[in-house]
Short mmCIF file of C-alpha atoms and ligand atoms in Angstrom, two decimals:
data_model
loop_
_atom_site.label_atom_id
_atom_site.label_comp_id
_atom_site.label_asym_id
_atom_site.label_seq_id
_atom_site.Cartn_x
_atom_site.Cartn_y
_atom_site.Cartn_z
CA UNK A 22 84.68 143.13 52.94
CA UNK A 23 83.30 143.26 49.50
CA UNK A 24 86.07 146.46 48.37
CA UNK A 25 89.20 144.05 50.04
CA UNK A 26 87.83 141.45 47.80
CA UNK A 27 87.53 143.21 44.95
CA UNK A 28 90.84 144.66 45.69
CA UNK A 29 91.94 140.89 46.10
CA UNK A 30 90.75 139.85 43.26
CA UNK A 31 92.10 142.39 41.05
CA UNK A 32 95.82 142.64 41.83
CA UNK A 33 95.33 138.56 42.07
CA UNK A 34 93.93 138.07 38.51
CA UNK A 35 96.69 141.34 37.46
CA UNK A 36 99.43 139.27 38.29
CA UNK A 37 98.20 135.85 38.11
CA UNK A 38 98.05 136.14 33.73
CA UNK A 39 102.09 136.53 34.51
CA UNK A 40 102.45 133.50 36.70
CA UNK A 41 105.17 131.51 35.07
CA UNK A 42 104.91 127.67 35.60
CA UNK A 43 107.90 125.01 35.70
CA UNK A 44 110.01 122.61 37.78
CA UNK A 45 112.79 123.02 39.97
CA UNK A 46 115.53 120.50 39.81
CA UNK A 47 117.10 119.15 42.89
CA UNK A 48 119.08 121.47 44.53
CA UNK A 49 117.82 124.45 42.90
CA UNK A 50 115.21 124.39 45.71
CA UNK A 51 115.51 126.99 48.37
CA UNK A 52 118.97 128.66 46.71
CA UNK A 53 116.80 131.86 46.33
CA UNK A 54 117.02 134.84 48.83
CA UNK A 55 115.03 134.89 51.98
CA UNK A 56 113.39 138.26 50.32
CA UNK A 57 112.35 136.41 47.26
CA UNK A 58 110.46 133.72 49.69
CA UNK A 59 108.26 135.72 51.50
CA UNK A 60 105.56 136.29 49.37
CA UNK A 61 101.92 136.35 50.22
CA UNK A 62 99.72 135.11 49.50
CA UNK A 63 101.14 131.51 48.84
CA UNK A 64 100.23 128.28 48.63
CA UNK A 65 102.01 125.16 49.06
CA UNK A 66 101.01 121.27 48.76
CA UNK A 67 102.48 117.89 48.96
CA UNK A 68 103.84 115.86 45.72
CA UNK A 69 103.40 116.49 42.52
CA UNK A 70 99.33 116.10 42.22
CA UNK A 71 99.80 119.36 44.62
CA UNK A 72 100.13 121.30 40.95
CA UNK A 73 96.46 121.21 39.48
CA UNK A 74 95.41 121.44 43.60
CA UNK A 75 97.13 124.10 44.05
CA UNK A 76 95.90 125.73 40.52
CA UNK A 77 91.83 125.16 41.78
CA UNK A 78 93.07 126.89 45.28
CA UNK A 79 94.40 129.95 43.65
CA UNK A 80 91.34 130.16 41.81
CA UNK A 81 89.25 130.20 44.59
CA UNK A 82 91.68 132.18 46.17
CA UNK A 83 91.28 134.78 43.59
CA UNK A 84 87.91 134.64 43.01
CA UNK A 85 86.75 134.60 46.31
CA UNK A 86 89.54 136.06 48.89
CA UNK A 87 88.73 132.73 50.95
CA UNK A 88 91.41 131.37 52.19
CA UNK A 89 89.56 128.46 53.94
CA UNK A 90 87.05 127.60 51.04
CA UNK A 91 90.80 127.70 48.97
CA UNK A 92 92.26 124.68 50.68
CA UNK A 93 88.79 123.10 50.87
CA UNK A 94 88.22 123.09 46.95
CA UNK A 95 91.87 122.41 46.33
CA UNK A 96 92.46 119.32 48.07
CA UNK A 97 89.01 118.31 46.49
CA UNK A 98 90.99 117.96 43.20
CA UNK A 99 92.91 115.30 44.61
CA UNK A 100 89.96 113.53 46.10
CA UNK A 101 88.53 112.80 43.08
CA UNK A 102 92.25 112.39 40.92
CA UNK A 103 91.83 108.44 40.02
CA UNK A 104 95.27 108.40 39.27
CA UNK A 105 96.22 109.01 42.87
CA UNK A 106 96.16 105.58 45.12
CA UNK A 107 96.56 107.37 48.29
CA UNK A 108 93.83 110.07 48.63
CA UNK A 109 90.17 109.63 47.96
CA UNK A 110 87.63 106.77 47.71
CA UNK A 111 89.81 105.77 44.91
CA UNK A 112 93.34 104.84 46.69
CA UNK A 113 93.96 101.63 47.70
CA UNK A 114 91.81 99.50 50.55
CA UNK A 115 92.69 98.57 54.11
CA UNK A 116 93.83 94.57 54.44
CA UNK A 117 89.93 93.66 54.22
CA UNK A 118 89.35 95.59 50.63
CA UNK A 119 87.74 98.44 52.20
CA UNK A 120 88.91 101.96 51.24
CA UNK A 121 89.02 104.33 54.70
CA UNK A 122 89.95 107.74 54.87
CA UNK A 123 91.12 110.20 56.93
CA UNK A 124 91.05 114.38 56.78
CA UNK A 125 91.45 117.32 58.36
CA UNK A 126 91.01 121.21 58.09
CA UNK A 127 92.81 124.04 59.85
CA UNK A 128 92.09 127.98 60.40
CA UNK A 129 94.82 130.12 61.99
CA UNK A 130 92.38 131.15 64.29
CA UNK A 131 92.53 127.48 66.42
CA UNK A 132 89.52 126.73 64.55
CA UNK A 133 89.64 122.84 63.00
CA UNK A 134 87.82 119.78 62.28
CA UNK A 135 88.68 116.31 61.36
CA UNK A 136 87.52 112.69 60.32
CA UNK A 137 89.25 109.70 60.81
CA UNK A 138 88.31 106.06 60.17
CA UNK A 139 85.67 107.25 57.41
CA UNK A 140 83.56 105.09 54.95
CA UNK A 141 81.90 105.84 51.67
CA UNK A 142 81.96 109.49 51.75
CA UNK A 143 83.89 111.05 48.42
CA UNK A 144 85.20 114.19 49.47
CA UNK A 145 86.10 113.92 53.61
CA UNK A 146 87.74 117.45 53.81
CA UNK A 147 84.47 118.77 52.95
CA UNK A 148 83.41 116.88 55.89
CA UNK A 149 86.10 117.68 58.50
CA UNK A 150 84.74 121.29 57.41
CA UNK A 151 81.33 120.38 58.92
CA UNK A 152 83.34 118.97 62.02
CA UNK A 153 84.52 122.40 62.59
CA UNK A 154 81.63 124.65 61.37
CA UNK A 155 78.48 122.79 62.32
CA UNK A 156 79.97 120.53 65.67
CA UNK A 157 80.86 121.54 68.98
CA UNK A 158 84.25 118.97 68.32
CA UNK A 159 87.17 118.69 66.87
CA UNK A 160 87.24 114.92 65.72
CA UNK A 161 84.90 112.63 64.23
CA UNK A 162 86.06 108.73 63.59
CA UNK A 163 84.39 105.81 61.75
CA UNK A 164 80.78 104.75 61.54
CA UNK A 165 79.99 108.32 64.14
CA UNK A 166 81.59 110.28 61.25
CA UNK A 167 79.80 108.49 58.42
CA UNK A 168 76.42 108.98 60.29
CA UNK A 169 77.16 112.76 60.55
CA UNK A 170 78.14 113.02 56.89
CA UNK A 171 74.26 111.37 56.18
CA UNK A 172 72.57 113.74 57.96
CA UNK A 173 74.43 116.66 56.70
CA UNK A 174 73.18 115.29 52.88
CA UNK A 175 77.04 114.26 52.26
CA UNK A 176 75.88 111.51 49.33
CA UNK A 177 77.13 107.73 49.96
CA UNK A 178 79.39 106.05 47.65
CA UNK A 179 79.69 102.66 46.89
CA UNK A 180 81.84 100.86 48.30
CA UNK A 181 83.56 99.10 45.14
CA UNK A 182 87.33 99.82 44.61
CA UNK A 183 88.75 101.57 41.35
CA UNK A 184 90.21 99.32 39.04
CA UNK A 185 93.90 100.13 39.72
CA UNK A 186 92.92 99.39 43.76
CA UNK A 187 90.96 96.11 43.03
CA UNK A 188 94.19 95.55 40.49
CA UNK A 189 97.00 96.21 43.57
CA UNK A 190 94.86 94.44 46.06
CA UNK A 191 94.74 90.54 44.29
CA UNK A 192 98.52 91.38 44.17
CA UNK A 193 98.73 92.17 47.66
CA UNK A 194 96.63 89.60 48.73
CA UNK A 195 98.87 86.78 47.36
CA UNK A 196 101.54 87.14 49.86
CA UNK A 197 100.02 89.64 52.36
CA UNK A 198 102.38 90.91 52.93
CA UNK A 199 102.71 94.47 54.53
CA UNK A 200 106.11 96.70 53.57
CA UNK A 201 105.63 100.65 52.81
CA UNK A 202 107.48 101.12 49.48
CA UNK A 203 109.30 104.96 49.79
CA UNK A 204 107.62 106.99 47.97
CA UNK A 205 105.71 104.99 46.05
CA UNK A 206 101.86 103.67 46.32
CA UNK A 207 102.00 104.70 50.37
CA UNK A 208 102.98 108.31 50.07
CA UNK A 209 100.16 110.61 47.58
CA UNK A 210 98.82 112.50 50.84
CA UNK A 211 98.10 115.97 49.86
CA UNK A 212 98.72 118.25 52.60
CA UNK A 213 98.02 121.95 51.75
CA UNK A 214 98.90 124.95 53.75
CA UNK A 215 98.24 128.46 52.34
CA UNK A 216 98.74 131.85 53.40
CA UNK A 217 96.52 135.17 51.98
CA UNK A 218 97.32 138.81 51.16
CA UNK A 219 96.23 139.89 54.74
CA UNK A 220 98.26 137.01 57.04
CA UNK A 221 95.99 134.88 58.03
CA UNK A 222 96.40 131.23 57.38
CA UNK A 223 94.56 127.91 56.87
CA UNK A 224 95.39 124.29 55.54
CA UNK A 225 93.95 120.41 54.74
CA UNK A 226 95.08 117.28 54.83
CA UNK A 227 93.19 114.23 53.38
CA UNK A 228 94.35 110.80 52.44
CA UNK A 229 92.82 107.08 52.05
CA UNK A 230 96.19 106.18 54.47
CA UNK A 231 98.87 103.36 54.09
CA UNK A 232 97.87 100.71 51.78
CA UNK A 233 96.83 97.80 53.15
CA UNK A 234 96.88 99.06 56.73
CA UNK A 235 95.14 97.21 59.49
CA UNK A 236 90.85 97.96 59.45
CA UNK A 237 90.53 100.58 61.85
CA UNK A 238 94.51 102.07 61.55
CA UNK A 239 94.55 106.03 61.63
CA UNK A 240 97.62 107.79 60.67
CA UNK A 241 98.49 111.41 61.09
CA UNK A 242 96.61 113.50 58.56
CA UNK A 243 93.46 113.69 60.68
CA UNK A 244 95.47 114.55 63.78
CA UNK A 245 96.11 118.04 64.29
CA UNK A 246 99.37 119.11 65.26
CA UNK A 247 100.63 115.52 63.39
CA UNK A 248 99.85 115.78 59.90
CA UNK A 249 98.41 119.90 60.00
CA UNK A 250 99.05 122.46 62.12
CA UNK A 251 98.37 126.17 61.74
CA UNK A 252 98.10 129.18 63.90
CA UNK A 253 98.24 132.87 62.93
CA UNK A 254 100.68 134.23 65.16
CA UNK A 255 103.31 132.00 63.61
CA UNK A 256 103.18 129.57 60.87
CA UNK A 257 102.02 126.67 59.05
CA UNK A 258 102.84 123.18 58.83
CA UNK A 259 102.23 120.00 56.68
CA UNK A 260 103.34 116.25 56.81
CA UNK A 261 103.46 113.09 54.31
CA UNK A 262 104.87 109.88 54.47
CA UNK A 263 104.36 107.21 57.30
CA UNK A 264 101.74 108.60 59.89
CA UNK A 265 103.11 106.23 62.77
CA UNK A 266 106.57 108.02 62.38
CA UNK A 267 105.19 111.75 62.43
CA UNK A 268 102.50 111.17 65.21
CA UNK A 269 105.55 110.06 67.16
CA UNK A 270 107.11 113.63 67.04
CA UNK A 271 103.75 115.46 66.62
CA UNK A 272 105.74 116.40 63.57
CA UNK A 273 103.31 119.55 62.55
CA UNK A 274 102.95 120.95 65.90
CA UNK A 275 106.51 120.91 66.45
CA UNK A 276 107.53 122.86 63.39
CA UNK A 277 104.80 125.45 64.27
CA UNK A 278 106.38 126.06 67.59
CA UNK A 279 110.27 125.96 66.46
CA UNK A 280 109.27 128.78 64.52
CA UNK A 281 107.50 130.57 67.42
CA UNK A 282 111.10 130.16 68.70
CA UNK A 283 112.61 131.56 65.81
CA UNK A 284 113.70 129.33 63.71
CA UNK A 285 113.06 129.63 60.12
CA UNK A 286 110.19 127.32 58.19
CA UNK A 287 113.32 125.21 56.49
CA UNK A 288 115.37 125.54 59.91
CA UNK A 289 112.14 124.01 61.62
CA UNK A 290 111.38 121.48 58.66
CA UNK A 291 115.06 119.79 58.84
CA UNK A 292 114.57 119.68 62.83
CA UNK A 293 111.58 118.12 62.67
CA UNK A 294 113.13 115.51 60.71
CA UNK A 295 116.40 115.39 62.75
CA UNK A 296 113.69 114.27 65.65
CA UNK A 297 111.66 111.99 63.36
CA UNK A 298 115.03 110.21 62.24
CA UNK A 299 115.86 110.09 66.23
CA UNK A 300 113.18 108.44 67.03
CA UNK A 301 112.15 105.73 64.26
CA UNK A 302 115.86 104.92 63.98
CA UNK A 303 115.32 101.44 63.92
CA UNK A 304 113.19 101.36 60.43
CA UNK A 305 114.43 104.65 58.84
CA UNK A 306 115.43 103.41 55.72
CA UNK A 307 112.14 102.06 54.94
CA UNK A 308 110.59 105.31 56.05
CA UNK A 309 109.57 108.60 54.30
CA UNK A 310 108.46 111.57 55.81
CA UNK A 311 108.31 114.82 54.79
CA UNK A 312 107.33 118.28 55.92
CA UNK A 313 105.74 121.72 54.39
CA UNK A 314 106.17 125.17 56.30
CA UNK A 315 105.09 128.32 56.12
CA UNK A 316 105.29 131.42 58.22
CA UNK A 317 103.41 134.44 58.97
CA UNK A 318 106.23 136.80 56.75
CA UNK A 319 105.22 133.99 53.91
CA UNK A 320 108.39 132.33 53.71
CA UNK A 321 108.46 128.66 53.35
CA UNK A 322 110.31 125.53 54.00
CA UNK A 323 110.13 121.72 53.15
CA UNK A 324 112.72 118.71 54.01
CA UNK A 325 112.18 114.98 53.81
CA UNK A 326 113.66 112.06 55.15
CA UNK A 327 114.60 110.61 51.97
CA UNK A 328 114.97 111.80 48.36
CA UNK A 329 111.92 111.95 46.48
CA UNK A 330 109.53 114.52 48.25
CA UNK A 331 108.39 117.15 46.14
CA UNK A 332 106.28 119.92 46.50
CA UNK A 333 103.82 122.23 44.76
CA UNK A 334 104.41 126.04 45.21
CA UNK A 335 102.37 129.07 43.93
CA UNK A 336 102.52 132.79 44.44
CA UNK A 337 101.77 135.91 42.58
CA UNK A 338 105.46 135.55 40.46
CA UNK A 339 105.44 131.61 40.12
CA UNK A 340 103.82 128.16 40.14
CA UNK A 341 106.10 125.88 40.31
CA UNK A 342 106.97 121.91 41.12
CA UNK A 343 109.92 121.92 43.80
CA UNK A 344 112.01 119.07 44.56
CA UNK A 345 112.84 118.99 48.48
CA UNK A 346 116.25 118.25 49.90
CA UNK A 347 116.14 115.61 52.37
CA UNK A 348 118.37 114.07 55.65
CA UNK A 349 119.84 111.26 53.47
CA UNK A 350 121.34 112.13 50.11
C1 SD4 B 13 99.25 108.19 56.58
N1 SD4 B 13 100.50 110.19 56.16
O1 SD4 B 13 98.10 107.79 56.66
C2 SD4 B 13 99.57 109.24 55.57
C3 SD4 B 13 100.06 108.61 54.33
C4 SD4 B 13 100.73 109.57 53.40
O2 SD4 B 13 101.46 110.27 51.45
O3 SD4 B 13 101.17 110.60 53.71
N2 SD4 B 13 100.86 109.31 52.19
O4 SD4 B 13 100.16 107.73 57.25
#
């Protein structure tokens, strides 16, 4: 183990020095080669805040050859971003001022854990870990899930929202009202999926959820095969944007298993929204969604509902902001 890390670590940190940085306009996204995508190891988050995750991933990446502890530490960026309204204790409250949030973490191997529902705890995907390492289950929700992060020394946080939240709330509360906004204040989710030198796979999701949602709402990020699904013998998947919508298709699952079939990662994205589109017709131009693939060659795939969706990529030759094409123009 210790010479395939050191091996890692060195052809990593050899290229990594070279890694040129920059965005990609819309439409330049996905004109390269199918060749030129499959590159491993690779990384790839949600929105633009996926950048500096994606940068602490690598690191780890490099440093340690740990894929899992990778997506752990890089989502943990976002966690604690207080610019970002929508992941963390920092992103906007429930309809009763309280911040919830929701996580989850994913192995290739089946292996995951997730919280839903959870109070006062700063960095949940750290949590979800526990789920899966230290639990005999797969889930943990609400005060259960809070209790479990105290006795595993997890520190309690107050429960007093940032400034910008306690700012967005008084507005809120004058009328209300609730209407998700695309892609603004309701869709910061990171979801990050990565893939390492040797194949095998792992992601996280973790989110504080739609702003003023009901007390007690749970969207997809903590359910697997919704908002993160990954196995080894195929791919990777990802999802942002309005939970109810992608829990209706089991939008993560899905794009893991059109692959299985043999569809490509941006083949399987743009189904997956085809279905989503199907089946939240009714609302769909109030609703975003959008989807992150990988699979096992390393190639990778994104689509949205709307414009908008961008996403974080890095490999040994790049790290770079991509914007995502999406079902309406
Ligand atoms: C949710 N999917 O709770 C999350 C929200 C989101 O980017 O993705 N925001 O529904």
């Amino acid at each position: 183990m210790s010479n395939r890390r050191s091996f890692l670590k060195t052809s990593l940190l050899g290229t990594s020095l070279m890694l040129p940085s920059g965005i990609l306009k819309a439409g330049e996204a996905f004109t390269f080669s199918k060749k030129s995508q499959s590159q491993k190891p690779l990384i790839l988050s949600t929105w633009e805040h996926g950048m500096p995750a994606n940068d602490r991933a690598w690191e780890v990446l490099v440093q340690s050859g740990n894929l899992v502890d990778a997506v752990e530490e890089g989502v943990k960026v976002t966690e604690l971003d207080m610019d970002n309204l929508s992941v963390g204790l920092q992103g906007l409250p429930d309809r009763e001022g309280i911040p919830t949030l929701d996580a989850s973490i994913m192995k290739g191997d089946g292996s995951c854990g997730t919280v839903a529902f959870v109070r006062q705890v700063r960095h949940p995907i750290s949590l979800a870990r526990r789920v899966m390492e230290e639990t005999p289950h797969v889930m943990l929700a609400g005060e259960g899930a809070r209790q479990f992060a105290i006795a595993q020394g997890f520190p309690m946080e107050e429960e007093t929202l940032s400034p910008k939240a306690e700012e967005m709330y008084k507005e809120w509360k004058v009328e209300s009202k609730y209407k998700p906004i695309i892609n603004i204040e309701n869709h910061d989710t990171i979801g990050m999926i990565g893939i390492d030198a040797n194949g095998k796979m792992a992601g996280s999701c973790t989110t504080s959820g739609l702003a003023f949602k009901m007390h007690g709402r749970v969207g997809d990020s903590p359910i697997i095969g919704a908002g993160l699904y990954v196995d080894d013998e195929v791919g990777a998947a990802t999802a942002t944007g309005l939970g109810e919508s992608i829990i209706r298709i089991c939008g993560s699952f899905l794009i893991v298993e059109l692959m299985r079939q043999g569809r490509t990662p941006q083949e399987a994205c743009e189904e997956a929204v085809r279905r989503l589109v199907a089946k939240n017709s009714k609302d769909i131009k109030d609703i975003q969604a959008g989807f992150l693939a990988i699979n096992k060659d390393g190639e990778s795939g994104a689509f949205a509902v709307h414009p908008g969706f961008n996403f974080a990529r890095h490999n040994q030759q790049e790290k770079v902001l991509v914007d995502s094409k999406s079902w309406f123009k």
